[in-house]
Coordinates of C-alpha atoms in Angstrom, one line a residue:
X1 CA -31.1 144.5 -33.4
X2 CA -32.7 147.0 -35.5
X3 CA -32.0 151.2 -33.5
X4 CA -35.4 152.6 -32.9
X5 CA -35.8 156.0 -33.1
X6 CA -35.2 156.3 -29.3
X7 CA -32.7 154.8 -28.3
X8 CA -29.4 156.3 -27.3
X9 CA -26.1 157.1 -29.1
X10 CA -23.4 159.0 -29.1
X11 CA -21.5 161.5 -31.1
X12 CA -18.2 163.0 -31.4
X13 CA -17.4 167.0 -31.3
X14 CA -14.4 168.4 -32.2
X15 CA -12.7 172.0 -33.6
X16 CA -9.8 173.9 -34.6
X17 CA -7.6 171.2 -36.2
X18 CA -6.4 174.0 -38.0
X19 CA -3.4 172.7 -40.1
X20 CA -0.4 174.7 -40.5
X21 CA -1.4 177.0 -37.3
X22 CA 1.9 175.9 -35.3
X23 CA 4.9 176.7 -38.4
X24 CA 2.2 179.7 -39.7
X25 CA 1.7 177.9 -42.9
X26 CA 5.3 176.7 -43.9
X27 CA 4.4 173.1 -42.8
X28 CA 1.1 171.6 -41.6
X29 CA 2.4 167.8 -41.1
X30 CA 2.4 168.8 -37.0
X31 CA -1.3 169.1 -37.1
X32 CA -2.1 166.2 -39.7
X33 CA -0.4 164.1 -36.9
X34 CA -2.4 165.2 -34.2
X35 CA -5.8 164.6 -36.4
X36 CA -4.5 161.0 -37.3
X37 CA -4.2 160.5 -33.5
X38 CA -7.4 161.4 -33.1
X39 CA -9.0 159.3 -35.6
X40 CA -7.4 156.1 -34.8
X41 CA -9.0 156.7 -30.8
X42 CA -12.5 157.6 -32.7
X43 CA -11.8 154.5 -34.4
X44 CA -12.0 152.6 -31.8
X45 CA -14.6 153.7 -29.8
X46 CA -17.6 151.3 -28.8
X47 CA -20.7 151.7 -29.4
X48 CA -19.2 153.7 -32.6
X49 CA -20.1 157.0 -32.5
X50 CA -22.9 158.0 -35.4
X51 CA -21.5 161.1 -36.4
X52 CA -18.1 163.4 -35.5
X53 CA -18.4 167.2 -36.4
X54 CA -15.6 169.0 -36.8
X55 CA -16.6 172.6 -35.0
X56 CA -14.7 174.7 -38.0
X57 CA -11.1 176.1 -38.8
X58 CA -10.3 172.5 -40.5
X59 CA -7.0 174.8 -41.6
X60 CA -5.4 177.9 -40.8
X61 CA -4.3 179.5 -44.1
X62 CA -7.2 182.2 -45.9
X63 CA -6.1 184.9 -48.1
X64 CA -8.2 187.4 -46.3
X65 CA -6.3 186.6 -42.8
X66 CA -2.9 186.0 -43.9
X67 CA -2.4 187.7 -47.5
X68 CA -2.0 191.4 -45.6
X69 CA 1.1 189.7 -44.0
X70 CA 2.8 189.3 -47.2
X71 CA 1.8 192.4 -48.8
X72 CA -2.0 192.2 -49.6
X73 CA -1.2 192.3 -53.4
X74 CA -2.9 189.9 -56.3
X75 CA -0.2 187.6 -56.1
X76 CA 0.0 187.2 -52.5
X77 CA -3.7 186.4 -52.5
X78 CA -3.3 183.6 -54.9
X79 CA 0.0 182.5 -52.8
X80 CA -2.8 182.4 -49.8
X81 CA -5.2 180.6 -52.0
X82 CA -2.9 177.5 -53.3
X83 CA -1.6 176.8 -49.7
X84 CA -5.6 176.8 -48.5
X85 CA -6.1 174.7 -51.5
X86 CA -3.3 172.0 -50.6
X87 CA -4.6 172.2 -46.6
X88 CA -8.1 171.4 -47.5
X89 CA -6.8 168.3 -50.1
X90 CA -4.7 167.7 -47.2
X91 CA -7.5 167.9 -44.5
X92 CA -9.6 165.5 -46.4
X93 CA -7.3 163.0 -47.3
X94 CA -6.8 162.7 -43.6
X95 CA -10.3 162.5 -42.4
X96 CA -11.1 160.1 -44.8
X97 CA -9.5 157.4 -43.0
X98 CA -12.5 157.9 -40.3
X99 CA -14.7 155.3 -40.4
X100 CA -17.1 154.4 -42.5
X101 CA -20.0 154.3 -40.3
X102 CA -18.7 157.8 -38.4
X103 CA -20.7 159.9 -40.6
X104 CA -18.2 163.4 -40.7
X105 CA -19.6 166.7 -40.6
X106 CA -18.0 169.8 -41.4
X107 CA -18.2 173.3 -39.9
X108 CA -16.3 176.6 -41.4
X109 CA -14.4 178.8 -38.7
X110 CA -12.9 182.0 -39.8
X111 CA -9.8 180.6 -40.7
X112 CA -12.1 178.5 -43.5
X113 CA -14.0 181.9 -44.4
X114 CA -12.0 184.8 -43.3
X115 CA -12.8 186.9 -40.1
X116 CA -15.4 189.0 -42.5
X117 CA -16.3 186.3 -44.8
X118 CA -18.3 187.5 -48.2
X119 CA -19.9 185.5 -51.0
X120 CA -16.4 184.4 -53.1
X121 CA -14.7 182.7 -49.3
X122 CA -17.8 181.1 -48.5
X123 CA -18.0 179.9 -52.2
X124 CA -14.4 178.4 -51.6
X125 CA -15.3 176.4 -48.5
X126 CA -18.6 175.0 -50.0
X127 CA -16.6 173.9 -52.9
X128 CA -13.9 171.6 -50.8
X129 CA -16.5 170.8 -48.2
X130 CA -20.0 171.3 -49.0
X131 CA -22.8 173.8 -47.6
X132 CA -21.5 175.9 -45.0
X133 CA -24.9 175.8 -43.0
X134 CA -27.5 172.7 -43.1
X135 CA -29.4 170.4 -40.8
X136 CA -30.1 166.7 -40.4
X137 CA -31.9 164.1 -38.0
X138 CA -30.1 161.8 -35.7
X139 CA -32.5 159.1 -34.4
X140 CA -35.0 161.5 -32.9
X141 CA -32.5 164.5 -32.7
X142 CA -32.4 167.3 -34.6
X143 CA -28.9 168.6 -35.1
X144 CA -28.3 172.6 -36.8
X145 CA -24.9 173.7 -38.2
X146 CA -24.3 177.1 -38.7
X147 CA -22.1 179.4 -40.6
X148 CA -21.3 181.8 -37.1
X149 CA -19.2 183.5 -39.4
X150 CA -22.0 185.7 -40.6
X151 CA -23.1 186.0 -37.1
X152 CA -19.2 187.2 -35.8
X153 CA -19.4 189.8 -38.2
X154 CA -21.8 190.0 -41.5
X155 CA -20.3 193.4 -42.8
X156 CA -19.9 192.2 -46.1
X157 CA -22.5 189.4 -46.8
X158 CA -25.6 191.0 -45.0
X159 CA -27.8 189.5 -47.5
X160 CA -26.8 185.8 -46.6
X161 CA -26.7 186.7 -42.6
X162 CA -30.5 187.3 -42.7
X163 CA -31.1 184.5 -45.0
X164 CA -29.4 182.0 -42.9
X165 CA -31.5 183.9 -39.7
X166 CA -34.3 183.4 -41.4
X167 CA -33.4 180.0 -42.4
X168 CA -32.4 179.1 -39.1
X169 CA -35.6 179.9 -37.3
X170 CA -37.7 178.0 -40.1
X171 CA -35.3 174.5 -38.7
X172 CA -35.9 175.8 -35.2
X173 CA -40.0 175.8 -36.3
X174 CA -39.8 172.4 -38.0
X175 CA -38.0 170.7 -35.1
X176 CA -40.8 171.5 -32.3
X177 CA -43.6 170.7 -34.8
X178 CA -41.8 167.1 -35.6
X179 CA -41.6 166.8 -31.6
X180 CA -37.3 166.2 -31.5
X181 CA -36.7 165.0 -28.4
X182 CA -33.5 167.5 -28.5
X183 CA -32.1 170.1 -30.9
X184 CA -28.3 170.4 -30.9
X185 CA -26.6 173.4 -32.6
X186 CA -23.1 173.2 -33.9
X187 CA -20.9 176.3 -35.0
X188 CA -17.6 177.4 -34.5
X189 CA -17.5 180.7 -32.8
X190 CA -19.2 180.2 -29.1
X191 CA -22.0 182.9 -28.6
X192 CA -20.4 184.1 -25.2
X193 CA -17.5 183.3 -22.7
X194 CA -18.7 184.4 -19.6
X195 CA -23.0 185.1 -19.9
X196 CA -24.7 185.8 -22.7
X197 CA -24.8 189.3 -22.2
X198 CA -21.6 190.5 -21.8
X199 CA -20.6 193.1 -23.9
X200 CA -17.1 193.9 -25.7
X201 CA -16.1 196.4 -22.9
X202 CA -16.4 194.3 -20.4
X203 CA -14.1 191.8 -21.8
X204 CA -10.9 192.4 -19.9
X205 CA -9.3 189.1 -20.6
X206 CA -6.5 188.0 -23.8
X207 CA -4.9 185.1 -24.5
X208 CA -1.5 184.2 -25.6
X209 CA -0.2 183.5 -28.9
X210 CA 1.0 179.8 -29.6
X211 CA 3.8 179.1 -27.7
X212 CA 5.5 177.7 -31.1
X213 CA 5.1 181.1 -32.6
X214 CA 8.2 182.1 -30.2
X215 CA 7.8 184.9 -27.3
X216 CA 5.8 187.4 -28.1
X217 CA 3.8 189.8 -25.5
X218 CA 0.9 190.0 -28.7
X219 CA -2.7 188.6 -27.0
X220 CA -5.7 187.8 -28.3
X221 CA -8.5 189.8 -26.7
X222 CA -11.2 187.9 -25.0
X223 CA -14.2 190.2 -27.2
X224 CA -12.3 188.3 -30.7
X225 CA -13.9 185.0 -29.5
X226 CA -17.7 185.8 -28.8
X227 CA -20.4 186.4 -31.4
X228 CA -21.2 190.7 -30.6
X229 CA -24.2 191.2 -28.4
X230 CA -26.4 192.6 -31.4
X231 CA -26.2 189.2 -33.3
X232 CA -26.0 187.4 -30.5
X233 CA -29.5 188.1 -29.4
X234 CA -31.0 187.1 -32.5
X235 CA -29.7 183.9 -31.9
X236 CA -30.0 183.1 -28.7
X237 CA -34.0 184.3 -28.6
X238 CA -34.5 181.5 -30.9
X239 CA -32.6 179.0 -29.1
X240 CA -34.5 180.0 -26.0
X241 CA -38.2 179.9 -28.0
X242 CA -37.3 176.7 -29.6
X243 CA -35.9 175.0 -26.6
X244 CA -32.6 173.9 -28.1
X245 CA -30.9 171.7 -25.8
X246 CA -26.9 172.7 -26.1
X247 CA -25.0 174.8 -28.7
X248 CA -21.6 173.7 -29.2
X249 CA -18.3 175.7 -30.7
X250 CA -14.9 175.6 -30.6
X251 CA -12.4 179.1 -31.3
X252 CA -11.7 179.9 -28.0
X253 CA -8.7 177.7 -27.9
X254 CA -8.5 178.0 -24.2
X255 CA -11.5 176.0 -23.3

């Protein structure tokens, strides 16, 4: 039988395959395994899901992140570069054994774009994956994937923050007129941990390293994970106005 616009279906969300994160970069076959695991049980699943998106940092390695560590110099940028190169080949080749009727979507993280992405790392992930923000129908859903990068911190690409705000709130506009019966919006970074509006000196809590990193007493504090209050806001007014239903992330690797 022919899907109507109403009836139900299912979808797949998922984040932070982030090959190469376990050897930092020297290897990124540990992951690969761990995504064709994953794909083979997608696989499988009945009624197949209509669409799996992949909630950003598809790999680990960007220059902006990692070239510091080897001495922040031309050449270690393009060392950075060809490994992020061969991990989003990589990355692809993988995926594409999904199925052909799992439509994939793909999300940038700020291992994708850098922690303060700018024009030329958000050029290099539309290149291997396509747009880094965009929206599409589902049966009668209305599903929004943004760039949180630009909301996490938009230092140096203010210009394309507001245009995606604006653009965002436009989607938000067209969705209630066309009457979706939900809006769904998918990101990487999640907006808050705790309630949405918690500020950075609140945020007490830190996570470990990888264990596969070897000991080390080095955390990740709890504020790297959110989106800051003053961007935050902006966002989450809309959501509220436009009735979105659930926004979904991945980055905080503890949830």
């Amino acid at each position: 039988l022919q899907a109507t616009q109403n009836d139900p279906f299912t979808f797949i969300v998922c984040a932070d395959t982030q090959i190469g994160i376990a050897s930092q970069n020297r290897e990124w076959e540990t992951e690969l395994a761990y995504s064709r695991d994953a794909i083979r049980l997608l696989n499988k699943l009945e009624p197949r899901p209509l669409f799996c998106c992949v909630c950003g940092d598809l790999v680990d390695m960007e220059s902006t992140i990692f070239a510091t560590w080897s001495g922040g110099d031309a050449a270690a940028i393009e060392r950075c570069d060809e490994v992020q190169n061969a991990q989003n080949r990589d990355w692809k080749a993988t995926w594409n054994a999904l199925h052909e009727d799992i439509a994939l979507v793909c999300v940038c993280g700020n291992h994708d774009v850098g922690n303060r992405p700018n024009a030329a790392t958000m050029q290099r992930f539309v290149a291997a994956f396509g747009d880094d923000y965009l929206a599409f129908w589902v049966r009668n859903t209305y599903n929004i994937v943004l760039n949180t990068n630009l909301f996490s911190d938009p230092t140096d690409a203010m210009e394309m923050y507001e245009h995606q705000l604006a653009w965002l709130e436009s989607r938000l506009c067209y969705a209630q007129e066309q009457k979706a019966s939900h809006v769904f919006v998918f990101g990487h970074h999640p907006w808050f941990l705790y309630h949405q509006d918690e500020t950075d000196d609140e945020m007490s809590g830190a996570s470990a390293f990888p264990k596969e990193w070897g000991e080390s007493t080095t955390t990740f504090p709890d504020r790297y994970f959110h989106i800051p209050l003053q961007y935050r806001k902006q966002a989450l007014a809309l959501f509220e106005q436009y009735s979105v239903t659930a926004a979904f992330s991945g980055h905080f690797h503890q949830n």
